[in-house]
mmCIF file of C-alpha atoms in Angstrom:
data_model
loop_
_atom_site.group_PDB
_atom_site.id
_atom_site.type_symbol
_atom_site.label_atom_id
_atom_site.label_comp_id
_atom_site.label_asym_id
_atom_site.label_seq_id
_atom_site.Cartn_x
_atom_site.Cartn_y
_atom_site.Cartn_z
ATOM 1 C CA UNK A 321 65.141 -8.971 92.389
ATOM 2 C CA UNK A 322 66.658 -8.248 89.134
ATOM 3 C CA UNK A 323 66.348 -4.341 88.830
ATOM 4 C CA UNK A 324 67.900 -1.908 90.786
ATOM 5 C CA UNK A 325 67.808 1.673 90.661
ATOM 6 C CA UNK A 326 70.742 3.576 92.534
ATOM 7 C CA UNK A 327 70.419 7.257 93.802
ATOM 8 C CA UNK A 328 72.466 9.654 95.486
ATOM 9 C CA UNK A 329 72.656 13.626 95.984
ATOM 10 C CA UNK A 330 74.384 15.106 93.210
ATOM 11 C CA UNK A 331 74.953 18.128 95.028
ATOM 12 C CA UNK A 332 76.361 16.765 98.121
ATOM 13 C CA UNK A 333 79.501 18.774 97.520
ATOM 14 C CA UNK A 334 82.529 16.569 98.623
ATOM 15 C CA UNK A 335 81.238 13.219 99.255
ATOM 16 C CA UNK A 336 81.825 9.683 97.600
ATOM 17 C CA UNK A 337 78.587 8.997 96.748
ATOM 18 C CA UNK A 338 79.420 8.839 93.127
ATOM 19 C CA UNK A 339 82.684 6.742 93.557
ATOM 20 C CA UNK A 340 80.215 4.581 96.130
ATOM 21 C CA UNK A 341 77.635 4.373 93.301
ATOM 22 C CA UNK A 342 79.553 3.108 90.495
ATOM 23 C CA UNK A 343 80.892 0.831 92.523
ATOM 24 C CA UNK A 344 77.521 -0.478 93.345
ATOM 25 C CA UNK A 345 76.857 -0.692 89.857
ATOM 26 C CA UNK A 346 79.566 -2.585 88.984
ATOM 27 C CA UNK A 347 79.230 -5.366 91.672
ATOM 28 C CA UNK A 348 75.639 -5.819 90.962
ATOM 29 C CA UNK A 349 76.027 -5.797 87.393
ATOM 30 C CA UNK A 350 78.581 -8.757 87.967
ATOM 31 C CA UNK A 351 76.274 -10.536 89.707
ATOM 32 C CA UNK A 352 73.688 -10.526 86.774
ATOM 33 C CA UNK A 353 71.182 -7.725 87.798
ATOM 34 C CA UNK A 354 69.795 -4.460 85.884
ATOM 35 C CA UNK A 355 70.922 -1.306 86.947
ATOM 36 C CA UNK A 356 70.719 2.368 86.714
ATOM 37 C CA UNK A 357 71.917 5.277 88.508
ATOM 38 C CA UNK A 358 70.972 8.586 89.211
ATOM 39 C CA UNK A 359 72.707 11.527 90.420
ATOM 40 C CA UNK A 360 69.264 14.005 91.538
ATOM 41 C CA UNK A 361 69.944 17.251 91.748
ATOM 42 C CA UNK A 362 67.210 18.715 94.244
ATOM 43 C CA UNK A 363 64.856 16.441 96.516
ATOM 44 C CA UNK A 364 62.206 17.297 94.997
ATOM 45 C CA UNK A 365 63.987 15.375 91.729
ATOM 46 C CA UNK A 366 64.887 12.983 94.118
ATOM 47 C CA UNK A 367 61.342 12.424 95.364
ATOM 48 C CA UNK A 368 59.820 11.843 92.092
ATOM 49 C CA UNK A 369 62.507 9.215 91.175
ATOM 50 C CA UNK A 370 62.091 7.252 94.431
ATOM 51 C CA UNK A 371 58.049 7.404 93.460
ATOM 52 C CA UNK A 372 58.600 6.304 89.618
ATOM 53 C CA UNK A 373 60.518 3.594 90.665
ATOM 54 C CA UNK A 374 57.841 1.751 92.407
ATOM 55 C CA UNK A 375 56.792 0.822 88.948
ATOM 56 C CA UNK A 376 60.182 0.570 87.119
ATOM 57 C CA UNK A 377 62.403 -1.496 89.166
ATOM 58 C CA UNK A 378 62.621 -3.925 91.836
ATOM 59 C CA UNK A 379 64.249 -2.455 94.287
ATOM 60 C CA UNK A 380 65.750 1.579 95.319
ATOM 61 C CA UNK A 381 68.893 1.971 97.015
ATOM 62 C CA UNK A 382 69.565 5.290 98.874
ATOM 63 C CA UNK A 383 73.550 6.099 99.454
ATOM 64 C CA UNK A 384 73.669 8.493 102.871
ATOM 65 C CA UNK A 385 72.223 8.950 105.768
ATOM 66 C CA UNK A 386 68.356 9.411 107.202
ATOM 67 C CA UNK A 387 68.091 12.308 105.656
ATOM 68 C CA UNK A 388 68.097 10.844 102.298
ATOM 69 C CA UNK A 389 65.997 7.121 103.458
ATOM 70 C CA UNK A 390 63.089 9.926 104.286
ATOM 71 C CA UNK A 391 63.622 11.422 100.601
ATOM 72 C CA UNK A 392 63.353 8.108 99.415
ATOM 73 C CA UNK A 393 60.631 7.494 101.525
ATOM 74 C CA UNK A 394 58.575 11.005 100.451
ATOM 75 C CA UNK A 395 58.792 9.291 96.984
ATOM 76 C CA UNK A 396 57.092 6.000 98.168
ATOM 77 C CA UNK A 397 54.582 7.769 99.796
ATOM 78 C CA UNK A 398 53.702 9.721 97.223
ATOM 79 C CA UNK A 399 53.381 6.588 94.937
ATOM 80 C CA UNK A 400 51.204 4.794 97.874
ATOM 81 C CA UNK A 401 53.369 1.994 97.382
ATOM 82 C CA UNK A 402 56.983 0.551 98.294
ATOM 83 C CA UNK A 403 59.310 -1.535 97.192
ATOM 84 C CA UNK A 404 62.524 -2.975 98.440
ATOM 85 C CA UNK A 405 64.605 -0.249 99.781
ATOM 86 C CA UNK A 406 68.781 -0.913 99.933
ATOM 87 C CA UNK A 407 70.674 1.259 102.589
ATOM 88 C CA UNK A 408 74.692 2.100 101.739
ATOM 89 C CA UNK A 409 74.769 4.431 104.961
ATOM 90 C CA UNK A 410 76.621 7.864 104.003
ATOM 91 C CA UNK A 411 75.592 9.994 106.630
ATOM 92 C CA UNK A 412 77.484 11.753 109.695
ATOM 93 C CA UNK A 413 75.236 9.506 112.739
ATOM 94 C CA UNK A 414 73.360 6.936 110.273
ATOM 95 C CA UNK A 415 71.026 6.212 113.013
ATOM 96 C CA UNK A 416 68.418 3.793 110.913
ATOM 97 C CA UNK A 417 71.428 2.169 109.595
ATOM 98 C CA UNK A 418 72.670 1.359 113.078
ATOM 99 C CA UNK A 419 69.007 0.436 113.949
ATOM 100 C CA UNK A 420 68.672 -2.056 111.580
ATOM 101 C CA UNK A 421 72.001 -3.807 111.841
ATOM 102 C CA UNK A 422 73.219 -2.910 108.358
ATOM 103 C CA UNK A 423 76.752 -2.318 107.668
ATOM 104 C CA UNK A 424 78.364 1.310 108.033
ATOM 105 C CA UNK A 425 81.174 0.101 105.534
ATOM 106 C CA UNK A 426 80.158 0.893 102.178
ATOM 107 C CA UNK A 427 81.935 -1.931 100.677
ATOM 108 C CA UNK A 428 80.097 -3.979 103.210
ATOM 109 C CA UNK A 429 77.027 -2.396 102.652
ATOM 110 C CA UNK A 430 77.109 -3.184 98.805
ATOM 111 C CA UNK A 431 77.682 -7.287 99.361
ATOM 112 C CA UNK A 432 74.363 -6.959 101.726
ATOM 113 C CA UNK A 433 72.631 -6.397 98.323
ATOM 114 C CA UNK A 434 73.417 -9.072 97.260
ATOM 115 C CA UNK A 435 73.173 -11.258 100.441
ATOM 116 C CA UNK A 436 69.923 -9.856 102.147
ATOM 117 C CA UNK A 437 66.227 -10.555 102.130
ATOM 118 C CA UNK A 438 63.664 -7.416 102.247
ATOM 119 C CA UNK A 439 61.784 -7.256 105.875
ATOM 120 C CA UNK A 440 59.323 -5.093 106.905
ATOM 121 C CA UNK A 441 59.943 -2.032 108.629
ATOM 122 C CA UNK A 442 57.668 0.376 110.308
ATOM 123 C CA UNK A 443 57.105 4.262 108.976
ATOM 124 C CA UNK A 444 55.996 7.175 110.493
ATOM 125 C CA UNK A 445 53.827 9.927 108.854
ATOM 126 C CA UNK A 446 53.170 13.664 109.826
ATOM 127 C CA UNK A 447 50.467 13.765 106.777
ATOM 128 C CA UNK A 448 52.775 13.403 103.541
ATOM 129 C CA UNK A 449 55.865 13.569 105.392
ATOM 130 C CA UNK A 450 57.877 10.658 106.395
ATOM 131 C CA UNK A 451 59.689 9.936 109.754
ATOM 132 C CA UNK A 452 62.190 6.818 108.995
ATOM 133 C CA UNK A 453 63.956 7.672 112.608
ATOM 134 C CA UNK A 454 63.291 9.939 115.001
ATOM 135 C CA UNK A 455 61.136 13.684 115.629
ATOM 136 C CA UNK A 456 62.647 15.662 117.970
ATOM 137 C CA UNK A 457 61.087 19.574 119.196
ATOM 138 C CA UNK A 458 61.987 21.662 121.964
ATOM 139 C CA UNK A 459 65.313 22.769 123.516
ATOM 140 C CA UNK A 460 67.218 19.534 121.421
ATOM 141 C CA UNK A 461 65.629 20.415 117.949
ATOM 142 C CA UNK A 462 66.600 23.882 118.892
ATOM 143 C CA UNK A 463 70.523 22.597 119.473
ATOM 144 C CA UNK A 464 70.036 20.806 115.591
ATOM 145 C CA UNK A 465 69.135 24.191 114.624
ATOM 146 C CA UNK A 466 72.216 25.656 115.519
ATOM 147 C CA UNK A 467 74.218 23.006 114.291
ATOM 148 C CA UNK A 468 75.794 23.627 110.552
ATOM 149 C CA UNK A 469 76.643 20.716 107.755
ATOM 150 C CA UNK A 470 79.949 21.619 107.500
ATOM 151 C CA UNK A 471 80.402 21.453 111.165
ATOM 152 C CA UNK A 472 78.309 18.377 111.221
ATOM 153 C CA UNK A 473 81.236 16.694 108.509
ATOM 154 C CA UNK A 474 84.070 17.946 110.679
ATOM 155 C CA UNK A 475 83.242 16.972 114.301
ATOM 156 C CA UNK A 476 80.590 14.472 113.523
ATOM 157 C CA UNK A 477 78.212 13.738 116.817
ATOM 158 C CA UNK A 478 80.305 15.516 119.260
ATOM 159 C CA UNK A 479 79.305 18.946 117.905
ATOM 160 C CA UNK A 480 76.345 18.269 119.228
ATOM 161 C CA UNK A 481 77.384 17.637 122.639
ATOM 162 C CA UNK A 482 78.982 21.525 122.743
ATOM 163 C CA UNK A 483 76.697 23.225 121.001
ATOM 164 C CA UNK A 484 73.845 21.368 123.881
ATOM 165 C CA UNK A 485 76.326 23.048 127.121
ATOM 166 C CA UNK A 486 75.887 26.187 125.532
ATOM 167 C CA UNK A 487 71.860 25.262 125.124
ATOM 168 C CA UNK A 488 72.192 24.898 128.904
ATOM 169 C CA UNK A 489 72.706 28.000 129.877
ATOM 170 C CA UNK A 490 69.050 29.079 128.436
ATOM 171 C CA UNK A 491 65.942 27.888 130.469
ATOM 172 C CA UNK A 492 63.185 27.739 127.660
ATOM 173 C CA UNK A 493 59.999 25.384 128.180
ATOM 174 C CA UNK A 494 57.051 24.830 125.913
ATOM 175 C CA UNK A 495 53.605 24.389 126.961
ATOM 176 C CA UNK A 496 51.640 21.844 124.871
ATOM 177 C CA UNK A 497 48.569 19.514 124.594
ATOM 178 C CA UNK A 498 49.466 15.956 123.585
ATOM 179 C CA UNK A 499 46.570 13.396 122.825
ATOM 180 C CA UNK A 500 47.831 9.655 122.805
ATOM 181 C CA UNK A 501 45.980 6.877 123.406
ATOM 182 C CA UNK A 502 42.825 8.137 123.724
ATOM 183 C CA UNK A 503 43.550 10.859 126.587
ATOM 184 C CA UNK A 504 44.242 14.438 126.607
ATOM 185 C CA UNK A 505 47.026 15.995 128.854
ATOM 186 C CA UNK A 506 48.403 19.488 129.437
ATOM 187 C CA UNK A 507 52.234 20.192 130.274
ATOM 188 C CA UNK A 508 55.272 22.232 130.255
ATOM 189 C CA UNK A 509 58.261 20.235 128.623
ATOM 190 C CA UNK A 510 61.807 21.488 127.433
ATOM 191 C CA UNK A 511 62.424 18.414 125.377
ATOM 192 C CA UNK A 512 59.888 15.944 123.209
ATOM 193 C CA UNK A 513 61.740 12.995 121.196
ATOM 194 C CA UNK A 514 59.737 10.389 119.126
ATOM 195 C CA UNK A 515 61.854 7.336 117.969
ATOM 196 C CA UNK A 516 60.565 4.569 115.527
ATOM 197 C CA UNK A 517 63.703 2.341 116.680
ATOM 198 C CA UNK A 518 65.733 1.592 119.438
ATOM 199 C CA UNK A 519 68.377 3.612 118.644
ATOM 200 C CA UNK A 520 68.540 7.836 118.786
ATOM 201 C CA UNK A 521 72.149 9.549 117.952
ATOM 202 C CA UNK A 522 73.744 6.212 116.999
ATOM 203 C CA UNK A 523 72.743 4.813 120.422
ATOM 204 C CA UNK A 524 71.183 1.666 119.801
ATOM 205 C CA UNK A 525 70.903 0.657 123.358
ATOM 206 C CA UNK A 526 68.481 3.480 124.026
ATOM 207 C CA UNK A 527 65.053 1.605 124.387
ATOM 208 C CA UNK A 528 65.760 -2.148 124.705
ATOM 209 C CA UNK A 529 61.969 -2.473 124.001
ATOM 210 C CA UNK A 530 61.366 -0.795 120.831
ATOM 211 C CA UNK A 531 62.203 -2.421 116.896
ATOM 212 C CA UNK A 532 61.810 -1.177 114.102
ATOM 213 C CA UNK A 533 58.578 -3.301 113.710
ATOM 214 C CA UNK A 534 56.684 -3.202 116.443
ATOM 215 C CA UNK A 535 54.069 -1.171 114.969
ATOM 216 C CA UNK A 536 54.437 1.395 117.876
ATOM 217 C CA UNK A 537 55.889 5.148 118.086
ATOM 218 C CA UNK A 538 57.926 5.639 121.552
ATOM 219 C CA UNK A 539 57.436 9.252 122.878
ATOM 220 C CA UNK A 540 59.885 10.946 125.756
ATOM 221 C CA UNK A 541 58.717 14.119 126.713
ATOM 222 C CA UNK A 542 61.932 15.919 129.239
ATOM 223 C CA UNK A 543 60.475 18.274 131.294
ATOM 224 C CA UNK A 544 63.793 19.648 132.511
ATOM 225 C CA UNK A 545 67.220 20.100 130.774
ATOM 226 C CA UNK A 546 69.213 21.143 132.847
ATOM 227 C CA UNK A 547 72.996 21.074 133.604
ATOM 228 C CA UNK A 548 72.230 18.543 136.569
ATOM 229 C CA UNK A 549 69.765 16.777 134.902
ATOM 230 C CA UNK A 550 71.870 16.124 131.720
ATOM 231 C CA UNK A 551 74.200 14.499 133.528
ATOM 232 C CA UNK A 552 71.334 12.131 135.108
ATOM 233 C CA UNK A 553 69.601 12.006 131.878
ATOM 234 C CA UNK A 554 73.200 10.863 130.140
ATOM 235 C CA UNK A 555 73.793 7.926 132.323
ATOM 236 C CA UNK A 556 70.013 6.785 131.896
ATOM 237 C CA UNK A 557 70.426 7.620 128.060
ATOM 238 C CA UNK A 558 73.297 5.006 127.230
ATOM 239 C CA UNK A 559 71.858 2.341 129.653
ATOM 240 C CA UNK A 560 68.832 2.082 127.782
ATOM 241 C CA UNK A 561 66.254 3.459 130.550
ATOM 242 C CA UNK A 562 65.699 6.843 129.772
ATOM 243 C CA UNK A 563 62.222 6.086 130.073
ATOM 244 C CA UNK A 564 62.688 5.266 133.768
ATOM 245 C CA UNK A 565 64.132 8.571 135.047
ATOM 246 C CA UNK A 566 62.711 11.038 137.302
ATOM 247 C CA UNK A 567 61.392 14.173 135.203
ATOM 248 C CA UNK A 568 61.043 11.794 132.214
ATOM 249 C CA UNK A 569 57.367 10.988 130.668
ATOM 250 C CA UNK A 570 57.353 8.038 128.341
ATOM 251 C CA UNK A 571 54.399 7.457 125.906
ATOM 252 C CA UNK A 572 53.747 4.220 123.675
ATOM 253 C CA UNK A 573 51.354 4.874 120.902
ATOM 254 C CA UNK A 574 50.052 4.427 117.258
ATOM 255 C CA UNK A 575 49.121 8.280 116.788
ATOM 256 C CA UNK A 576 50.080 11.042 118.913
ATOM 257 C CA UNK A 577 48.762 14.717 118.497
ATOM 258 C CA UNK A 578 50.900 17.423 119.497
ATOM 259 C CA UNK A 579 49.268 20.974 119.658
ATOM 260 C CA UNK A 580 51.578 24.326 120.504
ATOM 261 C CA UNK A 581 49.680 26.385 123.565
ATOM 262 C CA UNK A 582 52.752 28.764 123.868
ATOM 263 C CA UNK A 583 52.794 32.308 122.469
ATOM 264 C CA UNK A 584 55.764 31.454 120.396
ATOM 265 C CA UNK A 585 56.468 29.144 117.440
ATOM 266 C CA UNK A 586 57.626 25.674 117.902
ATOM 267 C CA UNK A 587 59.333 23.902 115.194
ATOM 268 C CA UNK A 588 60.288 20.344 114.731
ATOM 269 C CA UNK A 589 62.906 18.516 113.426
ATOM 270 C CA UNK A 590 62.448 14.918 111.474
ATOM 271 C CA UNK A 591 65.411 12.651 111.051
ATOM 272 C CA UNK A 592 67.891 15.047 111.565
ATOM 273 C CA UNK A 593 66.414 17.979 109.463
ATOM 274 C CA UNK A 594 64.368 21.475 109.563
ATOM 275 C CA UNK A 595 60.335 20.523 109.968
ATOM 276 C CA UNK A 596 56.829 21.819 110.016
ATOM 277 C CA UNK A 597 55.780 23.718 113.041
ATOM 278 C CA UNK A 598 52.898 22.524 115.694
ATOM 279 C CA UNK A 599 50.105 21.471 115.411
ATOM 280 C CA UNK A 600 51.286 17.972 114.244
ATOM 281 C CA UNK A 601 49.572 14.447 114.599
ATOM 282 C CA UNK A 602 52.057 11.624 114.053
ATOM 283 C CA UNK A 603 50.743 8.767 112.941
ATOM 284 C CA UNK A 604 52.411 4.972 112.614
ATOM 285 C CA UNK A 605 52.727 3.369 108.907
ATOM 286 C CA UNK A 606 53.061 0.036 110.594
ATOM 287 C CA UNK A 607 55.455 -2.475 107.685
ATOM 288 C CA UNK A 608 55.006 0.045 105.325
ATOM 289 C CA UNK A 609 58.674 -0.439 104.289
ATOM 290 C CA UNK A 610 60.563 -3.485 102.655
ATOM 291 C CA UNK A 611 64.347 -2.524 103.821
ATOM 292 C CA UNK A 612 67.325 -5.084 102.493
ATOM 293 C CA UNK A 613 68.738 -6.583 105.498
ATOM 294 C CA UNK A 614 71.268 -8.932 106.108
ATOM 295 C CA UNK A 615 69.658 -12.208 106.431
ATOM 296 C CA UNK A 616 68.528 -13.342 109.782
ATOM 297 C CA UNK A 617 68.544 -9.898 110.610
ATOM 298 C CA UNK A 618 64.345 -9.787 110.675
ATOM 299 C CA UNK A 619 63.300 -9.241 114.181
ATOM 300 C CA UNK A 620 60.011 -10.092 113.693
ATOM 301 C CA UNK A 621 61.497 -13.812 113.127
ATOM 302 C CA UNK A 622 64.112 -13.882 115.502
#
């Protein structure tokens, strides 16, 4: 690869993705490659740069956190094409960043460039709209919801651990319809997580059996969240068999439809973010994706 484009939120407020970028620029540039950078100002700017450079440069790197891979990602979908995606993780959790082995340390991050080989990496798609991580709905997208970025940037993961005991206290359930491999079921849930990975909230010890290339989508679907449950759920969570527990329904799947039967909205969140509302169908983008890893870091050739 001999082009690289390098793009960050210009409106990220106080961040270092523009010290982190020039530094990018600079090491790469020693090292004999073509680069620009690009500060976007809105994702919808963002978007259409990640799409134009399928056919202008060699590879995109993305400085923060999911949020901004699935920007990135909007863009390649909307070219119908990808091409080498670099990761400097900038975000509060950077769960696909943890996923995929990559370093947290910027610094680090930057020498993967230049030390990595691209491997393929499943994508999810709701329609347009790109999952890179995880799709949560129910009582813990509810909990995101109440969860603020500048409270995000000050207490990092554990605000959502207080902001989810005060979730306890409510005893909301959804009823919905989810079609998976080729069956129809009917239930009451409080919590439905889809993960592309292994890892959810910077756990990457939550399902031993899932990569990122496996070509599957893992479903959990809680159908109690409760103060005594959490605490079961917890200890099941960071030993990696969540799937396992008593209350918990665990789906492996290509495509998944999810269809709302209660009398109220339900809306989703996707990698960390506001989302559509149900109905959704979730679909897998098996190697879609060509992320920079460190090398021997492919798990498909491990």
């Amino acid at each position: 690869m001999r082009s690289y484009l390098i793009m960050y939120n210009g409106t990220a407020g106080k961040s270092d993705n523009e010290a982190i970028a020039k530094k990018a620029q600079r090491v790469l540039s020693e090292a004999d490659k073509s680069v620009d950078v690009v500060a976007t100002g809105s994702e919808k700017e963002a978007v259409q740069q990640a799409a134009s450079a399928t056919t202008t440069h060699d590879c995109l790197v993305t400085i923060g956190g999911d949020g901004s891979i699935n920007t990135a990602c909007k863009g390649f979908l909307k070219a119908g094409n990808s091409i080498p995606l670099g990761i400097i993780p900038g975000g509060t959790v950077n769960n696909f960043a943890r996923a995929l082995k990559l370093p947290l340390d910027p610094d680090q991050a930057i020498l993967t460039l230049l030390d990595s080989q691209p491997a393929k990496v499943d994508l999810a798609t709701i329609g347009n709209i790109p999952m890179v991580s995880s799709l949560t709905l129910g009582r813990l997208a509810d909990i995101s919801q109440n969860v603020k970025q500048d409270e995000k940037r000050r207490f990092g993961v554990l605000i959502y651990l207080f902001k989810g005991l005060k979730e306890l206290f409510t005893n909301r359930s959804y009823k919905l319809k989810i079609t998976a491999n080729g069956r129809s079921e009917t239930l009451r849930a409080q919590i439905l997580l889809i993960t592309t990975t292994n890892s959810v909230g910077g756990n990457v010890a939550f399902n031993p059996d899932a990569t990122y290339d496996d070509d599957f989508l893992h479903v959990f679907i809680l159908k109690e969240f409760t103060l005594p449950k959490i605490m079961t759920y917890g200890a099941f969570f960071l030993s990696g068999n969540l799937k396992n527990a008593r209350g918990v329904k665990y789906l492996k799947c290509k495509q998944i439809q999810i269809e709302n039967l209660s009398s109220r909205d339900i809306k989703t969140r996707i990698d960390g973010d506001p989302a559509m509302a149900l109905p959704i169908t979730v679909r897998i983008k098996a190697d879609f994706l060509r992320v920079l890893l460190p090398r021997k870091a492919n798990s498909k050739n491990d």
